Structure formats: structure tokens, C-alpha cells
Amino acid sequence: MPQLSPHVQNVPANQIREITQAAWDTPDSLVLSIGEPGFPTPAHILDAARATLDRDETGYTPNAGIPAVRAAFARRAGAASGLDISPHRAFITSGAQQGLHLALTLLLDAGDEVLVPNPGYPTFAMTAELLHAVPVEYPLYPEHGFQPRVEDIEALLTPRTRVLLLNSPSNPLGAVLSRDLTRELVELARRHDLWIVSDECYEAFTFDVPHVSPLAFDGDAGERVITSLTLSKTYGLTGLRIGALIMPEGLETAASTVMESTVSCVASPSQYAALAALTGPQDYVAEASAHYRANRDAACAVLDGKGIPYLAAQGAFYLWADMSFATGGNVRDWTFQFLKEESVAVAPGTAFGSIGEGWIRIALCGDRAELLEGMRRLPSPADAG
């Protein structure tokens, strides 16, 4: 058999999927390793998808998406940024991951560098590598509350740096960028003529702090910020694969060309489900947000009782906990041992970068009783002696 492309063979395995698959293969395990919302999909969203099939609207859709869906995403982005976002700036994608691939395809050439957070979601680097670009990690240190520092990023810039990738609220950290820091990061990109790709998958879920989009500092028509939105987390539509990029004016033709060569267009039932989600009742979002907050508070109480350090999550639906007292310098192996001994899966911090060594990510989005039972099985510093 001929060999696969070397750059594909060199992309590392996703450690989140690795431990989660092991948990799925373990009977009666508690799976706290993956961010899968557990609420039933609202009926009006399902009805909209069914109605699309009932009227046999199953043909091609425009590369950039159905106009009404683009307008709905534009209104959402406008509400978050305080700007009047033209529907022509919204480009519908098959979920946030395909949107990330599309955005980076537009911006990166072979050998170009993209700045990605460490710890950060693993597909940021994986996608860059698949495009023959070079992911360069900017540090998010515990001693700085896992927040980026402008000086740390600026020190990494080279003539090949093209893109600064931001993620707020953060997966895996639950950290949220402040308004002042977001402005400073946009100003940094402007000084060095960089693009910003802003992953805002969890924008609907922040706790006691506002979500601030870099779009707010990018001008009315957009200059350098491409924002990735998705309904996977906001409305629990992970399997429908529906999201959008909000791009500066003038990129639609190039984006349509790339879209045509990858997935052509997004399925019409998913788009009409998205339209119903964005324009219909918002009870699901409010109830989900309250559930995640309550789960966060209950989980923090367990960690406090055990004396396990953690980052107080301001957004998303994850808890980032320091298990270095127990992991022996190899948190990846420890998570498999923990699964074997306690039938609980958590994501190893090294899935998100080297700074995650010793840390774990706990998903807060599922059943509270299962969450708390799984967390009670965590060892404590006292147990480690």
C-alpha cells in the first residue's frame, strides 16, 4: 500500500477522544471527559428540520448559506459586539471545526505561523498542521490565571506570523477574556498586521462576567477579525454540524471557492434548524446556563472539600483542576489508570498542551448526580500523603 502523507501521519492523536473512547468501552463508566450537552433538543428546532424534509427542500444550498440563516447569525454577532453586522459577512459552516479549517485555509500558506493558546483546544494546532502551517504556542500560565499576556505573545512574533487565535470562553479552562485585554489583543494584531481568528463556541455561557468579542474593536466593516460561532453547545446541536464565520467585508468570494472544494454547502435541514434556534424561544439557553452554573458550584464544593486546587471557571462548561499531586508527572497515563480503578473518565490536561501537565478537564454539562459521584472518586492531596 502507498504511504499516507507525512504531515498527516505526524498529527498527534486527540487525547480527549482517546480517553473518551476507552470510557465508552468500559461498562458503567462515568464519562466526564467530553463536552456533550445532555438536554433534549427543543421541539420547535426539531420541527423546523422535519419541515425542511417534508417540503422536500433537499437540494444544494448556496455556498455561503441560506440568506435568512446568514442574517440570523449576523444579528447574533451584532448583539455580542454592539455593531451592525451585515448578513453578507456571515458565512454558514458545517460546525465550528469546519469553520476553523475554512478560516485558516483562507489565511495561511505553507510555513506560515499561527499563534495558538497553550493550554488550548487541540484541533487549533492539528488544523494548522494539516494545512502545512506551523502552530506556535503562546503560554497561559497558572500564575497569571491562565490569561494571555501581550508581552508573551509579542515575544513569539516572527516575519512568518500570520494569525493570532483566541478562544474565550476557553475550552478547556473556562477562562474569559476581559474587555480591556480583548482590546489590547486586537491592538497587538493591528500593530503587527495579523489576522485574528476568534473561537467563540461558548459565548452564550459566562458566569458573572460579560462575553466580549474581538469584533467589538474591529470596525463596522471588519478589518482583521474572523469570528467562529456554533450552535453545537449553545442549543445542544452537536450532531447537526451548524455554525458560522463572521468575516470582514470582501471575503465571501474566496470563502465560497474554498467551501465548494471541501463540503460545497451545509445541509438545508441543519440550516433551518439553526434558524429556528436563533429566532425562536430562548428557554433552552437560559436553562442550560443555569444548569452549568449550578453544576460548576456543586463541583467546586467537592474540590474544596478535598483540597484540590482548581481554576474558578467564568464561562463554558468545564472545570480545570490541578491533580499534579497524584499524577506522577504523566497525567495522560494517570487518566487511564483512574478510569481502570474508578470507572471515571476525565480529560488529561496534556490534551490541551504542555502547560496542562498535571491538570485535568472535567465536563460540567451532564447529569449532576453522575458528575458529583465521579468527582467524589478523585483522590485528595491527603490521600497522596
Short mmCIF file of C-alpha atoms in Angstrom, two decimals:
data_model
loop_
_atom_site.label_atom_id
_atom_site.label_comp_id
_atom_site.label_asym_id
_atom_site.label_seq_id
_atom_site.Cartn_x
_atom_site.Cartn_y
_atom_site.Cartn_z
CA MET A 1 0.00 0.00 0.00
CA PRO A 2 1.33 3.53 -0.77
CA GLN A 3 2.22 5.68 2.24
CA LEU A 4 -0.01 8.37 3.70
CA SER A 5 1.21 11.94 3.51
CA PRO A 6 3.90 12.51 6.16
CA HIS A 7 2.20 15.61 7.53
CA VAL A 8 -0.95 13.57 8.21
CA GLN A 9 1.00 10.83 9.94
CA ASN A 10 2.69 13.40 12.18
CA VAL A 11 -0.55 14.89 13.54
CA PRO A 12 -0.86 13.56 17.11
CA ALA A 13 -3.87 11.64 18.35
CA ASN A 14 -6.57 13.62 20.13
CA GLN A 15 -6.19 12.62 23.79
CA ILE A 16 -9.76 13.67 24.59
CA ARG A 17 -11.18 11.16 22.11
CA GLU A 18 -8.65 8.59 23.28
CA ILE A 19 -9.79 8.55 26.92
CA THR A 20 -13.45 9.00 25.99
CA GLN A 21 -13.39 6.01 23.65
CA ALA A 22 -11.79 3.96 26.42
CA ALA A 23 -14.61 5.05 28.73
CA TRP A 24 -17.27 4.11 26.19
CA ASP A 25 -15.65 0.67 26.06
CA THR A 26 -15.78 0.41 29.88
CA PRO A 27 -19.19 -0.77 31.15
CA ASP A 28 -20.94 1.58 33.61
CA SER A 29 -18.20 4.20 33.46
CA LEU A 30 -18.90 7.86 34.26
CA VAL A 31 -17.84 9.95 31.27
CA LEU A 32 -16.72 13.43 32.38
CA SER A 33 -14.19 13.79 29.56
CA ILE A 34 -16.27 15.20 26.71
CA GLY A 35 -18.41 18.32 26.32
CA GLU A 36 -21.71 16.87 25.13
CA PRO A 37 -24.80 18.80 26.27
CA GLY A 38 -27.39 16.43 27.70
CA PHE A 39 -30.71 18.28 27.33
CA PRO A 40 -33.43 17.26 24.86
CA THR A 41 -33.46 19.41 21.74
CA PRO A 42 -36.35 21.92 21.84
CA ALA A 43 -39.33 20.74 19.78
CA HIS A 44 -39.51 23.85 17.59
CA ILE A 45 -35.94 23.21 16.39
CA LEU A 46 -36.69 19.58 15.52
CA ASP A 47 -39.93 20.63 13.84
CA ALA A 48 -38.05 23.08 11.61
CA ALA A 49 -35.64 20.36 10.47
CA ARG A 50 -38.52 17.94 9.80
CA ALA A 51 -40.47 20.56 7.87
CA THR A 52 -37.49 21.03 5.57
CA LEU A 53 -37.63 17.34 4.66
CA ASP A 54 -41.43 17.33 4.44
CA ARG A 55 -41.34 20.00 1.76
CA ASP A 56 -38.51 18.12 0.03
CA GLU A 57 -36.07 21.00 0.30
CA THR A 58 -33.08 18.70 -0.12
CA GLY A 59 -31.15 20.34 -2.95
CA TYR A 60 -27.93 22.31 -2.87
CA THR A 61 -27.86 25.43 -0.74
CA PRO A 62 -25.70 28.48 -1.50
CA ASN A 63 -22.03 28.09 -0.58
CA ALA A 64 -22.36 30.88 1.97
CA GLY A 65 -25.65 29.63 3.37
CA ILE A 66 -29.37 30.36 3.16
CA PRO A 67 -29.86 34.16 3.37
CA ALA A 68 -32.23 34.10 6.34
CA VAL A 69 -29.79 31.94 8.32
CA ARG A 70 -26.90 34.27 7.49
CA ALA A 71 -28.97 37.21 8.66
CA ALA A 72 -29.80 35.46 11.95
CA PHE A 73 -26.13 34.74 12.70
CA ALA A 74 -25.24 38.31 11.77
CA ARG A 75 -27.79 39.64 14.25
CA ARG A 76 -26.34 37.39 16.98
CA ALA A 77 -22.82 38.61 16.26
CA GLY A 78 -24.06 42.19 16.20
CA ALA A 79 -25.67 41.81 19.60
CA ALA A 80 -22.40 40.48 21.04
CA SER A 81 -20.22 43.18 19.50
CA GLY A 82 -22.50 46.21 19.58
CA LEU A 83 -22.11 46.60 15.81
CA ASP A 84 -24.49 46.46 12.87
CA ILE A 85 -23.16 43.32 11.17
CA SER A 86 -24.17 42.89 7.53
CA PRO A 87 -25.60 39.44 6.66
CA HIS A 88 -23.03 39.30 3.84
CA ARG A 89 -20.33 38.95 6.50
CA ALA A 90 -21.88 35.73 7.87
CA PHE A 91 -20.78 32.52 6.18
CA ILE A 92 -22.55 29.31 7.25
CA THR A 93 -20.31 26.35 8.05
CA SER A 94 -20.71 22.69 8.89
CA GLY A 95 -19.96 23.25 12.55
CA ALA A 96 -17.21 25.25 14.23
CA GLN A 97 -14.45 22.79 13.31
CA GLN A 98 -15.12 23.03 9.58
CA GLY A 99 -15.35 26.79 10.06
CA LEU A 100 -11.91 26.83 11.71
CA HIS A 101 -10.48 24.82 8.82
CA LEU A 102 -12.08 27.19 6.31
CA ALA A 103 -10.78 30.30 8.10
CA LEU A 104 -7.22 29.03 8.42
CA THR A 105 -7.25 27.82 4.79
CA LEU A 106 -8.06 31.39 3.73
CA LEU A 107 -5.29 32.90 5.86
CA LEU A 108 -2.31 30.52 5.95
CA ASP A 109 0.25 29.37 3.41
CA ALA A 110 2.72 26.53 3.90
CA GLY A 111 5.26 27.51 6.54
CA ASP A 112 3.19 30.39 7.91
CA GLU A 113 2.84 30.57 11.68
CA VAL A 114 -0.36 30.71 13.71
CA LEU A 115 -0.28 31.58 17.40
CA VAL A 116 -2.39 29.13 19.42
CA PRO A 117 -3.01 29.01 23.19
CA ASN A 118 -1.29 26.52 25.47
CA PRO A 119 -3.42 25.15 27.10
CA GLY A 120 -5.88 25.31 24.21
CA TYR A 121 -8.25 23.15 22.23
CA PRO A 122 -6.14 20.55 20.36
CA THR A 123 -7.65 20.98 16.91
CA PHE A 124 -6.26 24.53 16.72
CA ALA A 125 -2.77 23.09 16.22
CA MET A 126 -3.99 19.98 14.39
CA THR A 127 -5.77 22.07 11.74
CA ALA A 128 -2.72 24.27 11.20
CA GLU A 129 -0.50 21.23 10.72
CA LEU A 130 -2.91 19.72 8.19
CA LEU A 131 -2.54 22.95 6.20
CA HIS A 132 1.29 22.69 6.31
CA ALA A 133 1.39 25.73 8.59
CA VAL A 134 3.26 25.97 11.89
CA PRO A 135 1.37 26.26 15.20
CA VAL A 136 3.31 28.38 17.71
CA GLU A 137 2.05 28.09 21.27
CA TYR A 138 1.63 31.19 23.41
CA PRO A 139 1.62 30.40 27.13
CA LEU A 140 -1.28 30.64 29.53
CA TYR A 141 0.39 30.24 32.90
CA PRO A 142 -1.31 29.25 36.18
CA GLU A 143 0.37 32.12 37.99
CA HIS A 144 -1.37 34.57 35.63
CA GLY A 145 -4.78 32.96 35.97
CA PHE A 146 -4.29 31.19 32.62
CA GLN A 147 -4.78 34.53 30.84
CA PRO A 148 -2.66 35.52 27.83
CA ARG A 149 -0.16 38.34 28.24
CA VAL A 150 0.54 40.70 25.37
CA GLU A 151 4.28 40.66 26.07
CA ASP A 152 4.42 36.85 25.92
CA ILE A 153 2.66 36.83 22.56
CA GLU A 154 4.71 39.68 21.15
CA ALA A 155 7.93 37.85 22.02
CA LEU A 156 6.89 34.97 19.75
CA LEU A 157 6.27 37.03 16.62
CA THR A 158 8.38 36.39 13.53
CA PRO A 159 8.14 37.52 9.89
CA ARG A 160 6.10 34.33 9.23
CA THR A 161 3.44 35.03 11.88
CA ARG A 162 0.07 35.50 10.19
CA VAL A 163 -2.71 34.61 12.65
CA LEU A 164 -3.45 35.05 16.35
CA LEU A 165 -6.03 32.52 17.50
CA LEU A 166 -8.12 33.49 20.54
CA ASN A 167 -10.66 31.42 22.47
CA SER A 168 -12.99 32.99 25.03
CA PRO A 169 -14.70 31.50 26.94
CA SER A 170 -11.88 28.99 26.89
CA ASN A 171 -12.05 25.28 26.32
CA PRO A 172 -10.53 23.72 28.45
CA LEU A 173 -10.05 26.44 31.06
CA GLY A 174 -13.38 28.19 31.49
CA ALA A 175 -11.36 31.44 31.49
CA VAL A 176 -12.92 34.55 29.92
CA LEU A 177 -11.02 37.47 28.38
CA SER A 178 -11.83 40.87 29.87
CA ARG A 179 -12.85 43.81 27.72
CA ASP A 180 -9.54 45.60 28.30
CA LEU A 181 -7.43 42.55 27.48
CA THR A 182 -9.51 41.81 24.37
CA ARG A 183 -8.94 45.37 23.16
CA GLU A 184 -5.20 45.08 23.83
CA LEU A 185 -5.01 41.84 21.83
CA VAL A 186 -6.79 43.42 18.85
CA GLU A 187 -4.41 46.38 19.06
CA LEU A 188 -1.48 43.96 19.12
CA ALA A 189 -2.78 42.31 15.95
CA ARG A 190 -3.24 45.72 14.33
CA ARG A 191 0.32 46.82 15.19
CA HIS A 192 1.78 43.71 13.58
CA ASP A 193 -0.77 43.33 10.78
CA LEU A 194 -2.05 39.95 11.97
CA TRP A 195 -5.36 38.23 11.42
CA ILE A 196 -7.35 37.20 14.48
CA VAL A 197 -9.43 34.02 14.45
CA SER A 198 -11.72 34.16 17.48
CA ASP A 199 -13.28 30.89 18.61
CA GLU A 200 -16.45 31.87 20.50
CA CYS A 201 -18.15 28.47 20.71
CA TYR A 202 -19.17 29.06 24.33
CA GLU A 203 -20.19 32.71 24.02
CA ALA A 204 -23.66 32.02 25.46
CA PHE A 205 -22.28 30.71 28.76
CA THR A 206 -20.46 33.13 31.05
CA PHE A 207 -20.92 33.48 34.80
CA ASP A 208 -20.91 36.94 36.39
CA VAL A 209 -18.67 38.38 33.67
CA PRO A 210 -19.62 39.52 30.16
CA HIS A 211 -18.58 37.82 26.96
CA VAL A 212 -16.57 40.30 24.89
CA SER A 213 -15.98 39.60 21.21
CA PRO A 214 -12.89 40.98 19.45
CA LEU A 215 -15.37 42.06 16.75
CA ALA A 216 -16.26 44.98 19.02
CA PHE A 217 -12.84 46.54 18.30
CA ASP A 218 -12.56 45.68 14.60
CA GLY A 219 -14.65 48.44 12.99
CA ASP A 220 -18.04 48.38 11.32
CA ALA A 221 -16.97 46.53 8.15
CA GLY A 222 -14.32 44.39 9.81
CA GLU A 223 -10.61 44.62 9.25
CA ARG A 224 -8.81 41.55 10.59
CA VAL A 225 -11.12 39.54 12.90
CA ILE A 226 -12.81 36.32 11.80
CA THR A 227 -15.22 35.02 14.43
CA SER A 228 -16.26 31.38 14.70
CA LEU A 229 -19.75 30.72 16.09
CA THR A 230 -21.58 27.44 16.53
CA LEU A 231 -24.92 26.19 17.77
CA SER A 232 -23.44 22.87 18.92
CA LYS A 233 -23.01 23.99 22.51
CA THR A 234 -25.49 26.87 22.68
CA TYR A 235 -28.51 24.76 21.73
CA GLY A 236 -27.11 21.23 22.14
CA LEU A 237 -27.00 20.61 18.38
CA THR A 238 -23.61 18.87 18.23
CA GLY A 239 -24.73 16.32 15.65
CA LEU A 240 -26.35 18.79 13.24
CA ARG A 241 -22.98 20.39 12.48
CA ILE A 242 -24.04 24.00 12.08
CA GLY A 243 -22.07 27.16 12.72
CA ALA A 244 -20.91 30.34 11.04
CA LEU A 245 -17.91 32.54 10.41
CA ILE A 246 -18.32 36.29 10.74
CA MET A 247 -15.74 37.74 8.34
CA PRO A 248 -14.63 41.19 7.23
CA GLU A 249 -16.35 42.54 4.14
CA GLY A 250 -14.93 41.28 0.84
CA LEU A 251 -14.00 37.69 1.75
CA GLU A 252 -17.19 35.95 0.61
CA THR A 253 -15.99 35.06 -2.91
CA ALA A 254 -12.75 33.50 -1.67
CA ALA A 255 -14.59 31.66 1.11
CA SER A 256 -17.17 30.33 -1.38
CA THR A 257 -14.40 28.93 -3.57
CA VAL A 258 -12.81 27.09 -0.66
CA MET A 259 -16.21 25.89 0.58
CA GLU A 260 -17.03 24.48 -2.85
CA SER A 261 -13.84 22.42 -2.82
CA THR A 262 -14.45 20.93 0.63
CA VAL A 263 -18.12 20.41 1.62
CA SER A 264 -19.79 22.55 -1.08
CA CYS A 265 -22.59 23.67 1.21
CA VAL A 266 -24.31 22.99 4.51
CA ALA A 267 -27.35 20.71 4.60
CA SER A 268 -30.68 22.53 4.45
CA PRO A 269 -32.33 20.75 7.46
CA SER A 270 -29.44 21.84 9.68
CA GLN A 271 -29.73 25.41 8.44
CA TYR A 272 -33.46 25.67 9.06
CA ALA A 273 -32.99 24.09 12.48
CA ALA A 274 -30.41 26.82 13.14
CA LEU A 275 -32.83 29.50 12.01
CA ALA A 276 -35.48 28.20 14.40
CA ALA A 277 -32.94 28.06 17.23
CA LEU A 278 -31.69 31.60 16.68
CA THR A 279 -35.08 33.23 16.15
CA GLY A 280 -37.33 31.14 18.39
CA PRO A 281 -37.77 30.85 22.17
CA GLN A 282 -34.51 31.01 24.13
CA ASP A 283 -35.62 28.97 27.14
CA TYR A 284 -33.12 26.20 26.35
CA VAL A 285 -30.15 28.58 26.59
CA ALA A 286 -31.30 30.08 29.89
CA GLU A 287 -31.99 26.66 31.42
CA ALA A 288 -28.70 25.21 30.18
CA SER A 289 -26.74 28.17 31.52
CA ALA A 290 -28.36 27.83 34.94
CA HIS A 291 -27.64 24.08 34.94
CA TYR A 292 -23.96 24.59 34.07
CA ARG A 293 -23.56 27.25 36.73
CA ALA A 294 -25.17 25.02 39.38
CA ASN A 295 -23.00 22.08 38.31
CA ARG A 296 -19.91 24.29 38.49
CA ASP A 297 -20.77 25.44 42.01
CA ALA A 298 -21.51 21.90 43.20
CA ALA A 299 -18.31 20.54 41.62
CA CYS A 300 -16.22 23.33 43.14
CA ALA A 301 -17.63 22.43 46.55
CA VAL A 302 -16.40 18.85 46.11
CA LEU A 303 -12.94 20.04 45.10
CA ASP A 304 -12.84 22.48 48.00
CA GLY A 305 -13.76 19.68 50.38
CA LYS A 306 -10.95 17.52 49.04
CA GLY A 307 -8.42 20.35 48.99
CA ILE A 308 -7.84 20.03 45.22
CA PRO A 309 -6.73 23.31 43.58
CA TYR A 310 -8.67 24.47 40.52
CA LEU A 311 -9.33 27.45 38.27
CA ALA A 312 -12.64 29.13 39.06
CA ALA A 313 -14.49 28.85 35.74
CA GLN A 314 -16.01 32.09 34.45
CA GLY A 315 -17.54 30.55 31.36
CA ALA A 316 -18.07 27.48 29.14
CA PHE A 317 -18.91 24.26 31.00
CA TYR A 318 -15.60 22.84 32.14
CA LEU A 319 -13.62 22.79 35.37
CA TRP A 320 -9.82 22.81 35.24
CA ALA A 321 -8.37 21.03 38.26
CA ASP A 322 -4.77 20.53 39.44
CA MET A 323 -4.13 16.82 40.11
CA SER A 324 -0.34 17.08 39.93
CA PHE A 325 -0.09 15.74 43.50
CA ALA A 326 -1.39 12.39 42.18
CA THR A 327 -0.32 12.10 38.53
CA GLY A 328 3.41 11.48 38.91
CA GLY A 329 4.32 13.77 36.05
CA ASN A 330 2.24 11.87 33.47
CA VAL A 331 -1.39 12.94 33.61
CA ARG A 332 -2.25 11.12 30.37
CA ASP A 333 -1.32 7.74 31.85
CA TRP A 334 -2.94 8.67 35.15
CA THR A 335 -6.33 9.27 33.50
CA PHE A 336 -6.30 5.74 32.08
CA GLN A 337 -5.34 4.32 35.48
CA PHE A 338 -8.10 6.38 37.13
CA LEU A 339 -10.60 5.04 34.58
CA LYS A 340 -9.44 1.48 35.23
CA GLU A 341 -9.63 1.79 39.00
CA GLU A 342 -12.62 4.11 39.48
CA SER A 343 -14.56 3.86 36.18
CA VAL A 344 -14.43 7.62 35.70
CA ALA A 345 -13.09 9.37 32.59
CA VAL A 346 -11.65 12.88 32.73
CA ALA A 347 -9.64 14.60 30.01
CA PRO A 348 -5.89 14.86 30.64
CA GLY A 349 -4.52 18.39 30.66
CA THR A 350 -1.81 17.44 28.16
CA ALA A 351 -4.56 17.00 25.55
CA PHE A 352 -4.52 20.82 25.50
CA GLY A 353 -0.77 21.49 25.63
CA SER A 354 2.35 21.01 27.71
CA ILE A 355 1.26 23.53 30.37
CA GLY A 356 -1.64 21.19 31.08
CA GLU A 357 0.64 18.56 32.59
CA GLY A 358 -0.78 17.57 35.96
CA TRP A 359 -4.17 19.16 35.28
CA ILE A 360 -7.46 17.60 34.20
CA ARG A 361 -10.55 18.96 32.46
CA ILE A 362 -13.90 17.95 33.94
CA ALA A 363 -17.02 18.42 31.79
CA LEU A 364 -19.85 20.02 33.76
CA CYS A 365 -22.60 19.64 31.19
CA GLY A 366 -24.11 16.28 32.14
CA ASP A 367 -26.21 14.84 34.94
CA ARG A 368 -25.34 16.42 38.29
CA ALA A 369 -25.55 13.20 40.28
CA GLU A 370 -23.13 11.45 37.91
CA LEU A 371 -20.81 14.46 37.90
CA LEU A 372 -20.61 14.61 41.68
CA GLU A 373 -20.24 10.85 42.04
CA GLY A 374 -17.34 10.90 39.60
CA MET A 375 -15.67 13.76 41.40
CA ARG A 376 -16.05 12.09 44.79
CA ARG A 377 -13.86 9.30 43.43
CA LEU A 378 -10.96 11.69 42.78
CA PRO A 379 -8.08 11.26 45.21
CA SER A 380 -7.22 14.16 47.50
CA PRO A 381 -3.81 15.58 48.44
CA ALA A 382 -4.30 13.98 51.85
CA ASP A 383 -4.67 10.57 50.17
CA ALA A 384 -1.38 11.12 48.37
CA GLY A 385 0.36 11.58 51.71
#
